[in-house]
Structures are given as C-alpha cells and as structure tokens.
Tab-separated table of C-alpha atoms in Angstrom:
chain	number	residue	atom	x	y	z
T	1	MET	CA	22.386	8.612	10.837
T	2	TYR	CA	20.258	8.422	14.042
T	3	VAL	CA	17.035	6.296	14.175
T	4	LEU	CA	14.561	6.626	16.975
T	5	LEU	CA	12.734	3.726	18.036
T	6	LEU	CA	9.353	4.301	20.026
T	7	LYS	CA	8.019	0.663	21.297
T	8	SER	CA	8.686	-1.864	24.358
T	9	VAL	CA	11.594	-3.768	24.520
T	10	SER	CA	11.271	-7.079	22.990
T	11	GLU	CA	10.034	-9.937	24.547
T	12	GLU	CA	13.277	-12.026	24.292
T	13	ALA	CA	15.579	-8.988	24.688
T	14	SER	CA	17.147	-7.996	28.228
T	15	GLY	CA	17.415	-4.255	27.259
T	16	PRO	CA	16.897	-2.002	24.877
T	17	GLN	CA	20.701	-1.861	23.069
T	18	ASP	CA	19.592	-5.843	22.898
T	19	ASP	CA	16.439	-5.488	21.455
T	20	PRO	CA	16.465	-7.072	17.976
T	21	TYR	CA	15.473	-3.939	15.785
T	22	VAL	CA	18.084	-1.967	17.669
T	23	GLN	CA	20.707	-4.606	16.653
T	24	ILE	CA	20.203	-5.353	13.330
T	25	LEU	CA	20.040	-1.080	12.930
T	26	SER	CA	23.414	-0.551	14.577
T	27	ASN	CA	24.902	-3.534	12.929
T	28	ALA	CA	24.173	-1.775	9.152
T	29	GLY	CA	25.942	1.249	10.551
T	30	PHE	CA	22.757	3.378	11.700
T	31	HIS	CA	22.660	5.099	15.443
T	32	ALA	CA	19.695	3.370	16.874
T	33	ASP	CA	17.933	4.185	20.488
T	34	LEU	CA	15.135	3.156	21.969
T	35	ILE	CA	12.380	4.742	23.703
T	36	GLU	CA	10.051	2.516	26.117
T	37	THR	CA	6.514	3.541	25.505
T	38	LEU	CA	4.831	1.296	27.664
T	39	ASP	CA	4.292	-0.831	31.060
T	40	PHE	CA	2.117	-3.874	31.148
T	41	ARG	CA	-0.236	-5.304	33.922
T	42	TYR	CA	-0.934	-8.768	33.265
T	43	HIS	CA	-4.295	-9.925	34.021
T	44	THR	CA	-3.716	-13.611	35.541
T	45	SER	CA	-6.626	-14.157	37.928
T	46	GLU	CA	-9.239	-13.704	34.740
T	47	LEU	CA	-7.120	-15.782	32.593
T	48	ALA	CA	-6.467	-18.469	34.927
T	49	SER	CA	-10.465	-19.195	34.475
T	50	TYR	CA	-9.353	-20.640	30.819
T	51	LEU	CA	-6.991	-23.529	31.921
T	52	SER	CA	-9.830	-25.667	30.291
T	53	TRP	CA	-10.332	-23.492	27.369
T	54	ARG	CA	-9.572	-26.160	25.167
T	55	GLU	CA	-12.726	-28.122	26.344
T	56	SER	CA	-14.946	-24.945	25.000
T	57	HIS	CA	-12.864	-23.442	21.795
T	58	SER	CA	-11.551	-24.704	18.786
T	59	ALA	CA	-8.359	-22.600	18.285
T	60	ILE	CA	-6.331	-19.868	19.995
T	61	VAL	CA	-5.315	-16.709	18.852
T	62	LEU	CA	-2.153	-14.984	19.220
T	63	THR	CA	-1.524	-11.612	17.960
T	64	SER	CA	1.515	-10.144	20.220
T	65	PRO	CA	4.276	-11.439	22.131
T	66	ARG	CA	2.723	-9.921	25.452
T	67	ALA	CA	-0.494	-11.747	24.985
T	68	VAL	CA	1.869	-15.462	24.736
T	69	THR	CA	3.177	-13.773	28.046
T	70	ALA	CA	0.385	-13.168	29.648
T	71	ILE	CA	-1.119	-16.678	29.522
T	72	MET	CA	1.992	-18.259	30.596
T	73	LYS	CA	2.072	-16.081	33.467
T	74	ALA	CA	-1.722	-17.880	34.090
T	75	GLY	CA	-0.448	-21.576	33.667
T	76	ILE	CA	-1.646	-21.811	29.897
T	77	LYS	CA	0.485	-23.553	28.134
T	78	GLY	CA	0.361	-25.539	24.451
T	79	LYS	CA	-0.335	-29.295	25.273
T	80	ARG	CA	1.838	-31.872	23.470
T	81	TYR	CA	0.989	-35.503	22.340
T	82	THR	CA	3.326	-38.043	20.705
T	83	PRO	CA	0.737	-40.587	18.955
T	84	VAL	CA	2.007	-42.132	15.826
T	85	CYS	CA	-0.061	-39.747	13.715
T	86	ILE	CA	1.827	-36.423	15.351
T	87	PRO	CA	5.263	-35.588	15.025
T	88	VAL	CA	7.067	-36.234	18.274
T	89	GLY	CA	7.184	-32.323	19.935
T	90	GLN	CA	4.518	-30.790	17.964
T	91	SER	CA	1.409	-29.432	19.732
T	92	THR	CA	-2.165	-30.698	19.360
T	93	ASP	CA	-3.655	-27.517	19.490
T	94	LEU	CA	-4.606	-25.047	16.781
T	95	CYS	CA	-2.583	-21.982	17.314
T	96	PHE	CA	-2.445	-18.775	15.019
T	97	VAL	CA	0.025	-16.138	15.492
T	98	VAL	CA	0.856	-12.848	13.863
T	99	GLY	CA	4.826	-12.036	12.891
T	100	PRO	CA	7.661	-13.923	13.982
T	101	SER	CA	8.333	-12.571	17.525
T	102	THR	CA	4.961	-13.801	18.672
T	103	GLU	CA	5.605	-16.884	16.933
T	104	LEU	CA	8.969	-17.478	18.660
T	105	GLN	CA	6.713	-16.831	21.580
T	106	ALA	CA	4.221	-19.262	21.498
T	107	LYS	CA	6.592	-22.082	20.375
T	108	LYS	CA	8.427	-21.616	23.965
T	109	ALA	CA	4.865	-21.886	25.376
T	110	GLY	CA	4.573	-25.161	23.514
T	111	PHE	CA	2.166	-24.397	20.615
T	112	SER	CA	3.078	-25.244	17.291
T	113	PRO	CA	2.067	-22.106	15.856
T	114	LYS	CA	0.321	-21.211	12.050
T	115	GLY	CA	0.067	-17.883	10.112
T	116	ALA	CA	3.228	-16.074	11.606
T	117	GLN	CA	3.719	-15.208	7.586
T	118	SER	CA	0.579	-12.922	8.204
T	119	GLY	CA	1.680	-9.196	8.439
T	120	ASP	CA	-0.973	-8.048	10.717
T	121	ALA	CA	-4.340	-9.046	12.128
T	122	GLU	CA	-6.305	-8.873	9.244
T	123	SER	CA	-4.219	-10.634	7.211
T	124	LEU	CA	-4.089	-13.408	9.712
T	125	ALA	CA	-7.923	-13.395	10.122
T	126	LYS	CA	-8.193	-14.175	6.322
T	127	TYR	CA	-5.967	-17.092	6.566
T	128	ILE	CA	-7.988	-18.664	9.592
T	129	VAL	CA	-11.132	-18.044	7.379
T	130	SER	CA	-9.722	-19.306	3.892
T	131	SER	CA	-7.697	-22.573	5.267
T	132	PHE	CA	-9.310	-23.718	8.880
T	133	GLY	CA	-13.026	-22.192	8.829
T	134	SER	CA	-14.167	-25.790	8.285
T	135	ALA	CA	-12.431	-26.784	11.618
T	136	LEU	CA	-14.045	-23.910	13.794
T	137	SER	CA	-16.720	-25.950	15.503
T	138	LYS	CA	-16.205	-24.203	18.504
T	139	PRO	CA	-15.551	-20.406	19.623
T	140	ILE	CA	-11.842	-18.861	19.097
T	141	PHE	CA	-9.933	-18.279	22.569
T	142	PHE	CA	-8.326	-14.651	21.816
T	143	PRO	CA	-6.329	-13.415	24.529
T	144	ALA	CA	-5.525	-9.977	23.658
T	145	GLY	CA	-4.299	-6.451	25.057
T	146	GLN	CA	-6.958	-4.085	26.314
T	147	LEU	CA	-6.161	-1.754	22.953
T	148	HIS	CA	-6.775	-4.493	20.658
T	149	ARG	CA	-7.713	-3.599	17.291
T	150	GLU	CA	-10.892	-5.689	16.324
T	151	ASP	CA	-9.546	-6.781	12.675
T	152	VAL	CA	-9.666	-10.632	14.022
T	153	PRO	CA	-13.045	-10.452	15.228
T	154	ARG	CA	-14.569	-8.185	12.480
T	155	HIS	CA	-12.943	-10.061	9.238
T	156	LEU	CA	-14.579	-13.549	11.194
T	157	GLU	CA	-17.544	-12.084	11.705
T	158	LYS	CA	-18.296	-10.623	8.080
T	159	ASN	CA	-17.391	-14.872	7.194
T	160	GLY	CA	-19.912	-16.283	9.298
T	161	ILE	CA	-18.071	-16.713	12.657
T	162	HIS	CA	-19.352	-14.319	15.046
T	163	TYR	CA	-17.675	-13.154	18.285
T	164	PHE	CA	-18.433	-12.031	21.868
T	165	ILE	CA	-16.689	-10.385	24.903
T	166	LEU	CA	-17.370	-12.657	27.784
T	167	ARG	CA	-20.972	-13.062	27.212
T	168	PRO	CA	-22.943	-16.051	25.624
T	169	PHE	CA	-23.805	-16.062	21.832
T	170	SER	CA	-24.983	-18.750	19.580
T	171	GLY	CA	-23.313	-20.363	16.643
T	172	ILE	CA	-19.462	-19.746	15.872
T	173	LYS	CA	-17.405	-16.973	17.973
T	174	VAL	CA	-14.471	-15.354	19.190
T	175	ASN	CA	-14.310	-15.077	22.443
T	176	VAL	CA	-12.016	-11.999	23.180
T	177	VAL	CA	-10.900	-12.176	26.895
T	178	ILE	CA	-8.364	-9.173	28.059
T	179	ALA	CA	-4.892	-10.877	28.891
T	180	TYR	CA	-3.211	-7.663	29.484
T	181	SER	CA	-3.428	-3.993	30.305
T	182	SER	CA	-1.029	-1.465	28.708
T	183	TYR	CA	-0.103	1.902	30.207
T	184	GLU	CA	2.108	5.140	29.541
T	185	LYS	CA	6.065	4.387	30.468
T	186	GLU	CA	7.129	6.651	33.021
T	187	SER	CA	9.213	9.795	31.961
T	188	MET	CA	8.227	8.640	28.163
T	189	LYS	CA	7.231	11.640	26.961
T	190	GLU	CA	9.992	13.912	28.288
T	191	ARG	CA	12.380	11.526	26.792
T	192	VAL	CA	10.921	11.815	23.545
T	193	ARG	CA	10.635	15.686	23.583
T	194	LEU	CA	14.514	15.615	24.694
T	195	ASN	CA	15.618	13.942	21.521
T	196	LEU	CA	13.557	16.605	19.605
T	197	CYS	CA	15.518	19.530	21.318
T	198	GLU	CA	18.028	21.840	19.920
T	199	GLY	CA	21.443	21.263	21.294
T	200	ASN	CA	20.496	17.342	21.417
T	201	PRO	CA	21.581	14.771	18.128
T	202	ILE	CA	18.019	15.150	16.268
T	203	PRO	CA	16.964	11.927	14.617
T	204	ASP	CA	16.737	11.396	10.991
T	205	PHE	CA	13.633	8.694	11.555
T	206	VAL	CA	11.494	8.169	13.857
T	207	VAL	CA	9.985	4.514	14.066
T	208	PHE	CA	6.205	4.423	15.922
T	209	PHE	CA	5.601	0.146	16.340
T	210	SER	CA	2.008	0.388	17.477
T	211	PRO	CA	-1.331	2.928	16.966
T	212	SER	CA	-1.460	3.270	20.924
T	213	GLY	CA	2.146	4.491	20.614
T	214	VAL	CA	1.275	7.342	18.337
T	215	SER	CA	-1.896	8.008	20.808
T	216	LEU	CA	0.935	8.588	23.688
T	217	THR	CA	2.661	10.839	21.790
T	218	GLU	CA	0.019	12.842	20.041
T	219	SER	CA	0.476	15.768	21.478
T	220	ILE	CA	4.252	15.746	21.318
T	221	LEU	CA	3.476	14.904	17.335
T	222	LYS	CA	1.446	18.132	17.067
T	223	SER	CA	3.626	20.715	18.935
T	224	GLU	CA	7.264	19.738	18.598
T	225	LEU	CA	7.440	17.350	15.213
T	226	LYS	CA	5.077	18.534	13.180
T	227	PRO	CA	5.560	22.175	12.989
T	228	HIS	CA	9.488	22.456	14.040
T	229	ARG	CA	11.140	19.259	12.815
T	230	PRO	CA	9.730	18.828	9.349
T	231	LYS	CA	12.699	16.701	7.832
T	232	ILE	CA	12.421	14.010	10.444
T	233	LYS	CA	10.789	11.008	8.431
T	234	LEU	CA	8.334	8.869	10.475
T	235	VAL	CA	8.072	4.976	9.474
T	236	ALA	CA	5.451	2.950	10.379
T	237	MET	CA	5.291	-0.428	11.385
T	238	GLY	CA	1.916	-1.762	9.877
T	239	ARG	CA	-0.774	-0.572	8.404
T	240	ALA	CA	-2.842	0.220	11.439
T	241	THR	CA	-0.017	2.488	13.015
T	242	SER	CA	0.323	4.193	9.728
T	243	ALA	CA	-3.418	4.655	9.665
T	244	ARG	CA	-3.350	6.158	13.188
T	245	LEU	CA	-0.379	8.988	12.310
T	246	LYS	CA	-2.078	9.599	9.202
T	247	ASP	CA	-5.499	10.489	11.309
T	248	LEU	CA	-3.390	13.225	13.093
T	249	GLY	CA	-2.692	14.523	9.682
T	250	ILE	CA	0.984	13.287	10.096
T	251	GLU	CA	2.645	12.716	6.572
T	252	VAL	CA	4.260	8.788	6.599
T	253	ALA	CA	7.473	8.374	4.766
T	254	ALA	CA	7.188	4.250	4.626
T	255	VAL	CA	5.431	1.837	6.141
T	256	ALA	CA	7.583	-1.610	6.903
T	257	ALA	CA	5.981	-4.749	4.610
T	258	SER	CA	6.130	-6.963	7.831
T	259	PRO	CA	6.624	-6.909	11.607
T	260	LYS	CA	10.070	-8.385	11.489
T	261	PRO	CA	13.765	-6.029	11.941
T	262	ALA	CA	14.469	-6.890	8.597
T	263	SER	CA	11.675	-5.117	6.971
T	264	LEU	CA	12.649	-2.275	8.714
T	265	LEU	CA	16.120	-2.315	8.092
T	266	THR	CA	14.892	-2.325	4.130
T	267	VAL	CA	12.738	0.880	4.970
T	268	ILE	CA	15.409	2.762	6.681
T	269	GLN	CA	18.044	1.546	3.857
T	270	GLN	CA	15.495	2.988	0.994
T	271	LEU	CA	15.032	6.042	2.927
T	272	ALA	CA	18.451	7.159	3.189
T	273	GLY	CA	19.305	6.338	-0.082
T	274	HIS	CA	21.593	3.201	0.964
T	275	PRO	CA	21.931	0.364	-1.663
C-alpha cells in the first residue's frame, strides 16, 4: 500500500528516503514517498541579541527541531556545568520541548530537555504549569516559527503567566521571538497534483504533519482530492493538524497519538487492517 507524506525532511535525515517516517513505513512493507512542503529562513541576526537570554529568562521552550536549528545558527546553546550537585554533562538550563525529534536536537545543542513526552504544545504548557510553575520567576524564552500556534502562551496566560512579543510587560511572561520563517517549497503543489492524477500510482493514505502543510495544499484538497479521490484516507499528525483539515470540511481517517514514527506506523497499520 502507498503512503504519501507531506512534510519537511527531518533535521537528522540526509534526504527524503533517509527520513525516519519513510524508513519505518518502508521497513514495515509499505511504499512510502515524501513530498517536501516547506523551505526555511532562519532569523539569526534577531536571535543573536538573545545570546545572554539566561539573564532575563527562567527557561527556554522549543516546540520544533527547526527552532533548535535556528538558535544554534545564532550561537545559542545549552550551558553545562559540572558541580557536585549536578550530574556531569547535564545542562543547568531549564529547557522544555515537544516530541522526541525536538528532544534529540535540543540535546545536540547542549540542553537537558524536559517534557518531550508531551504530544503537542498545549500538553507541554500544562506540564510546565503543573510541574515548574513556581520556578518561573522570570519570562520564558520561546523561539518559534512565524506560523506558530498560540497554545503555549495562551495556556500559560490563563494560568497567570502573561506573554508578549518583543515588548515590555509586567509580571511573569512568555517572550515569543520569531526564530525562523517558512515558505512554500518550489514545485510542491505540482508534485502533489501528479500523485493524484490518473496514470500515476494513487496513494492509499496521505499524511499531513502540520496545519501549514494543510493550508498550502488547500486548493488541491478542495479541487482534486475531495471530489475525485474520496477513497484516499487522510491522516493527521496531531490535533492541530486534524482541526485544520476539519475546518476545510475534509474527513480525517485517523490522528496519530504522538509525533513519533512508531505512532504513525500504528495508525497506518490499523487503517490498512494489518495486525
């Protein structure tokens, strides 16, 4: 069975066929193909002004591998000490992340991340409040993409932690700094269209990894897939992506429980009727 993935190549992969999602599906007997949806521009000059972020922030929140790449390009890395009270090699920075991919990249950047088990930004925000709320005496440093959702600052604000975007504000806050911008990958739409045309192998499943990926292919979903390819099952990685598809009136066959290759494989196997 044919699975089409609409996503950016994972940071740790050298190319589409080396992407962990492609590999786990291929190893399980599926034909998996990846169409890259986005290119990225990193705002290193803006981030460079935060090299001393620890002086004015209690913690750093990273919700995507791209955010980690952005801060590393700007020279921001985890700070490691080796006093008796801290295990050798551990970072003293309070760093929170979403998912195993971001966790891996954060560790490479020198951090000792917490919260990786959180399946999405909203769950991470709840974890921060319940487990570390009392430790946040200064703002939280939140480098994010320009299309980031407001789940983290919104939940923290509801629980008494206010946020701002590069402007002063009194009290405990989340400082949202735009770390990178994303834009449509050249020829992406044409490649998606070709995958849905007669004469080409038609995918059994199309997997969306982000709300932005859904938005970029909105015209194709409405004009090609929904009316002419109703048998293709759409899978969403995360609740936010699922919600964006449903906003367009597109039926979602399944939502992966967590942002992990194994979680996607489980969903695809269930939909395919595999044991």
